[in-house]
PDB file of C-alpha atoms in Angstrom:
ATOM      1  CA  UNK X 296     -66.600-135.031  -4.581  1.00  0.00           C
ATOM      2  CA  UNK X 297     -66.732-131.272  -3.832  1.00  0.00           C
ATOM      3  CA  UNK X 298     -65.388-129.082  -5.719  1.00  0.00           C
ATOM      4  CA  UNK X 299     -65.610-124.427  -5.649  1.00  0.00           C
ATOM      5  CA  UNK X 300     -65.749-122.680  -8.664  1.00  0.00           C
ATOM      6  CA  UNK X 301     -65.223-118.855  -8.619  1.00  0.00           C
ATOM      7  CA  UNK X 302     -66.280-116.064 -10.808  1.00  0.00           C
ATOM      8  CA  UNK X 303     -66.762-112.602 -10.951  1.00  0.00           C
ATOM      9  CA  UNK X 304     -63.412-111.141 -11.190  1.00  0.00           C
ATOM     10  CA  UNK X 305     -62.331-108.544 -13.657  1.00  0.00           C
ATOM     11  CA  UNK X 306     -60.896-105.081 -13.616  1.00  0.00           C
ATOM     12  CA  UNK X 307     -61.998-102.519 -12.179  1.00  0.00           C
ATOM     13  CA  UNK X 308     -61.010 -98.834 -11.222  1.00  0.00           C
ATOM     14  CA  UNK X 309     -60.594 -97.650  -7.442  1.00  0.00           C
ATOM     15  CA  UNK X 310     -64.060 -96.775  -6.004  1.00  0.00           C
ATOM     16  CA  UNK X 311     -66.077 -99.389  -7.438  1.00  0.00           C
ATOM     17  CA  UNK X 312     -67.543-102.432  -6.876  1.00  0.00           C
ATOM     18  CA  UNK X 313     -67.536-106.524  -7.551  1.00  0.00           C
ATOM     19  CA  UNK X 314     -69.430-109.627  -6.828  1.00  0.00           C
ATOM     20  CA  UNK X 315     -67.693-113.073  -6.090  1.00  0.00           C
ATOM     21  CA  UNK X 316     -69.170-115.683  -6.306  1.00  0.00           C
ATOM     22  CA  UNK X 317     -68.263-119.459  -5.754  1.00  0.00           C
ATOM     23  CA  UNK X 318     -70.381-122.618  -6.342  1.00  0.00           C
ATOM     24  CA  UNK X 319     -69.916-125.468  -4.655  1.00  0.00           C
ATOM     25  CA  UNK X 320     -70.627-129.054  -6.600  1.00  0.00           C
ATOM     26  CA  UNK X 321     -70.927-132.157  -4.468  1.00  0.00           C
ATOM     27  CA  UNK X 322     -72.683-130.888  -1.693  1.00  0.00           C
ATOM     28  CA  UNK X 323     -72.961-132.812   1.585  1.00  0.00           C
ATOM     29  CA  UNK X 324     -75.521-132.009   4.569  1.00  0.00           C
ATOM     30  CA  UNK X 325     -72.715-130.746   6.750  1.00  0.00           C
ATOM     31  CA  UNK X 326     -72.377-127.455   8.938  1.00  0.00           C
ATOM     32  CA  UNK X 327     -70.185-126.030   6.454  1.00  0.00           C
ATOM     33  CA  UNK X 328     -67.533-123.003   7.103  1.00  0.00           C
ATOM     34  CA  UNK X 329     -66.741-121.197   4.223  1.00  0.00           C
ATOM     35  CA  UNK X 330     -64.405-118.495   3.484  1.00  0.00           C
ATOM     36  CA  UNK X 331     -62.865-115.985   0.907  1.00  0.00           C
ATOM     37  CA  UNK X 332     -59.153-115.651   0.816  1.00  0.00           C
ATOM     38  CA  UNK X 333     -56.897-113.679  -1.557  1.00  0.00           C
ATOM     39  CA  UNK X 334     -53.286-113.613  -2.834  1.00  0.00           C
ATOM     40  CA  UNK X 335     -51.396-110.183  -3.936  1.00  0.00           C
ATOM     41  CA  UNK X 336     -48.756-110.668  -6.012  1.00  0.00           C
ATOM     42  CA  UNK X 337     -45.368-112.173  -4.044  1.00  0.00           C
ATOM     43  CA  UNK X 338     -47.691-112.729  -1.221  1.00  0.00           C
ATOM     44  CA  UNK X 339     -49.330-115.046   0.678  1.00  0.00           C
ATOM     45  CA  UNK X 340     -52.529-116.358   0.421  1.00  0.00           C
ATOM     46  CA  UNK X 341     -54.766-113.861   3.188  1.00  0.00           C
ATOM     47  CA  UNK X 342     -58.166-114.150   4.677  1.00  0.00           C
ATOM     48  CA  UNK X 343     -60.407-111.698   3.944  1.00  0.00           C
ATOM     49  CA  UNK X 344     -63.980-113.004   5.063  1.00  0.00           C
ATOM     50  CA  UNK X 345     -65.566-115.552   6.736  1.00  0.00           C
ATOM     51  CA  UNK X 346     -69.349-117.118   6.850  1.00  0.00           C
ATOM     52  CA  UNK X 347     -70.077-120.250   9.426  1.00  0.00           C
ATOM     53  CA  UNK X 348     -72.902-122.851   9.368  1.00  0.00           C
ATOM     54  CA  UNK X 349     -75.123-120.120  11.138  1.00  0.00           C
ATOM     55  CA  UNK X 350     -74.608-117.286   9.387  1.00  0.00           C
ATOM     56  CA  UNK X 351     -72.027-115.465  11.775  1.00  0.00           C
ATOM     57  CA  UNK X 352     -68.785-113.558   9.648  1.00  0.00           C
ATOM     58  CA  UNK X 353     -65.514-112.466  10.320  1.00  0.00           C
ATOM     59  CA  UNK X 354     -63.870-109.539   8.194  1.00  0.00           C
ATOM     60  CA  UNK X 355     -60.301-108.946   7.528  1.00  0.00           C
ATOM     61  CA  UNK X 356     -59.634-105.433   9.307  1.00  0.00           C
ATOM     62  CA  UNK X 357     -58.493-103.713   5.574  1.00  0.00           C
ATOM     63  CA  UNK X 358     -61.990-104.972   4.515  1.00  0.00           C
ATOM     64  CA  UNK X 359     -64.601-104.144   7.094  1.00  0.00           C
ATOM     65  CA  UNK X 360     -66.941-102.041   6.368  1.00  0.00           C
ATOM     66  CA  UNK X 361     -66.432-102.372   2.480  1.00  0.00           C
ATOM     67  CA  UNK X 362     -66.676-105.767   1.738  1.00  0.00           C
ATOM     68  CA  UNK X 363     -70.050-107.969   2.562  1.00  0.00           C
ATOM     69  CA  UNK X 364     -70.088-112.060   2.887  1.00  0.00           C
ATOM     70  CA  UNK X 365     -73.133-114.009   1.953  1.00  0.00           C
ATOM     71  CA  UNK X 366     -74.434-117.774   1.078  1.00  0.00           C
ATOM     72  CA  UNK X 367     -77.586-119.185   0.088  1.00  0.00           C
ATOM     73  CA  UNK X 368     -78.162-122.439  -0.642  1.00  0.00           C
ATOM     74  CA  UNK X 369     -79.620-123.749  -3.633  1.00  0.00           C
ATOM     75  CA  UNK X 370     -81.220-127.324  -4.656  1.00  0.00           C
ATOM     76  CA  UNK X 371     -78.519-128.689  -2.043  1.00  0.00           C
ATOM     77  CA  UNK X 372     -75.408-126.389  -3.035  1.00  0.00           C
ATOM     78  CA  UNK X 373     -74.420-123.507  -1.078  1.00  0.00           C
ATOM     79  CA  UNK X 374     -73.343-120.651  -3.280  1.00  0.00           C
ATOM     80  CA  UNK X 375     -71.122-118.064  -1.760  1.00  0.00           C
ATOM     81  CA  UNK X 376     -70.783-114.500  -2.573  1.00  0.00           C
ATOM     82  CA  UNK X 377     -68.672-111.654  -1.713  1.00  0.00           C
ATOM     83  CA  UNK X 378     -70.175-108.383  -2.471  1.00  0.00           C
ATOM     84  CA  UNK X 379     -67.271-105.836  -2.523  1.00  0.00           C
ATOM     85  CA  UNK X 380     -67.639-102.099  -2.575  1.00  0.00           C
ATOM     86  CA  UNK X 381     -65.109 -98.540  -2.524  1.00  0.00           C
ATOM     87  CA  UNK X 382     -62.452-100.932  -4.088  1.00  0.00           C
ATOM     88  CA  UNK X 383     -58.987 -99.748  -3.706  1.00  0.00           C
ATOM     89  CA  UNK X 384     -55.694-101.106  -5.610  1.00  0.00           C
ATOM     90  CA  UNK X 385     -54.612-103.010  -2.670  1.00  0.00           C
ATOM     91  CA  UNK X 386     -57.495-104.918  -2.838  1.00  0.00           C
ATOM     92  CA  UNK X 387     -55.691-106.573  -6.211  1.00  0.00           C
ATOM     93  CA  UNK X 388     -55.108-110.110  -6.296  1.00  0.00           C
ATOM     94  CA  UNK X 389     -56.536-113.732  -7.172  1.00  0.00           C
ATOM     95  CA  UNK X 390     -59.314-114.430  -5.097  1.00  0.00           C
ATOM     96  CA  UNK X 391     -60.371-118.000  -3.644  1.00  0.00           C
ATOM     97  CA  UNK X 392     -63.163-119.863  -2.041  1.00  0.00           C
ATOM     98  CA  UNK X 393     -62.536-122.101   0.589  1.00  0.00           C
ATOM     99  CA  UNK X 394     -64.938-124.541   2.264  1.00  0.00           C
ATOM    100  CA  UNK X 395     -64.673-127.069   5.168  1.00  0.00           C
ATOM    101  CA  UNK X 396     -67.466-129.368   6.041  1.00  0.00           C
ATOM    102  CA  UNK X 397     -66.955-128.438   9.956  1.00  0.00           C
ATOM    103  CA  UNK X 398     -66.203-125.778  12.256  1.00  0.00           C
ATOM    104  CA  UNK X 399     -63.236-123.707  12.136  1.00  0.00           C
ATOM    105  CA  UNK X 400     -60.914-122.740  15.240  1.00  0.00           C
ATOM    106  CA  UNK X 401     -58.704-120.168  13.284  1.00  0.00           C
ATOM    107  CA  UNK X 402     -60.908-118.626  10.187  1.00  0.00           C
ATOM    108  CA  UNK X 403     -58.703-117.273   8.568  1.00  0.00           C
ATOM    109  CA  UNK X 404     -55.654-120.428   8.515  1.00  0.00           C
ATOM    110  CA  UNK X 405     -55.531-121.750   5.102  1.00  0.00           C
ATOM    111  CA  UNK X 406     -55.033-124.967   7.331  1.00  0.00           C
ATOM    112  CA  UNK X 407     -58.239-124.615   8.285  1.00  0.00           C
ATOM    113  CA  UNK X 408     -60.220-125.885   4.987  1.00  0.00           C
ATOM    114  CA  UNK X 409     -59.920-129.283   2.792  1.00  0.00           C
ATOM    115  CA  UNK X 410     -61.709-127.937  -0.561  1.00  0.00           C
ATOM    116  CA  UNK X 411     -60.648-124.803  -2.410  1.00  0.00           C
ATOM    117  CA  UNK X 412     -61.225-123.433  -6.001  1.00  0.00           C
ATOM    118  CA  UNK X 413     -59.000-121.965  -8.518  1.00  0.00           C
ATOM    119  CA  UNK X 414     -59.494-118.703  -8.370  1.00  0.00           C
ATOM    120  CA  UNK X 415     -60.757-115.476 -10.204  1.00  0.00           C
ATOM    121  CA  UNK X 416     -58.454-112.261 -10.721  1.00  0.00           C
ATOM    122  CA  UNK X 417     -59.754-109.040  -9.300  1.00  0.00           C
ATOM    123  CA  UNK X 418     -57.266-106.075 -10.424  1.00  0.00           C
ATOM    124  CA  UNK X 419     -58.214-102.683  -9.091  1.00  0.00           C
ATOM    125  CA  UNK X 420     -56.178 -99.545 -10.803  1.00  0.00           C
ATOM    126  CA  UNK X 421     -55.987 -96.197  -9.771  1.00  0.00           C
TER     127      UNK X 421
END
């Protein structure tokens, strides 16, 4: 069974930086999408990057240019990062990983992916 496990989050002030990261458990050899999507408070849950089977990515327009989206795989798990620099407080929320063992038509639909984690808190202050 696979399952995404986040870390990384934590507070920070606006201007600096974070890594995500998510491991995945259970890997299969699929051509696996995989995606980081975030939730403000009262929100909804928004995609912010995206990483296909070959290494092409999608940014969220508030994030390009700031935020980077990377996986390597390891002894047959991919881990995924997101490498996030000039934070700023709307970048505050719970962060997820999200993983489907195919392609995706729509990146950033939540209806996209079967497996997601639980999240880790990223809280940027002014």
């Amino acid at each position: 069974q696979v399952q995404l496990e986040e870390s990384g989050g934590d507070s920070v002030q606006a201007g600096g930086s974070l890594r995500l990261s998510c491991a995945q458990s259970g890997y299969t050899d699929a051509p696996w999408s995989m995606a980081w999507f975030r939730r403000a408070p009262g929100t909804g849950r928004e995609g912010v990057a995206f990483i296909d089977a070959d290494g092409s990515t999608v940014y969220a327009d508030s994030v390009k240019g700031r935020f980077t989206i990377s996986k390597v795989g390891v002894k047959n798990k991919n881990i995924l990062y997101l490498q996030m620099n000039s934070l700023k407080p709307e970048d505050t929320g719970m962060y997820y990983c999200a993983a489907d063992p195919h392609g995706v038509v729509a990146p950033f639909s939540t209806d996209e992916y079967n497996y997601w984690g639980q999240g880790t808190q990223v809280t940027v202050s002014s």
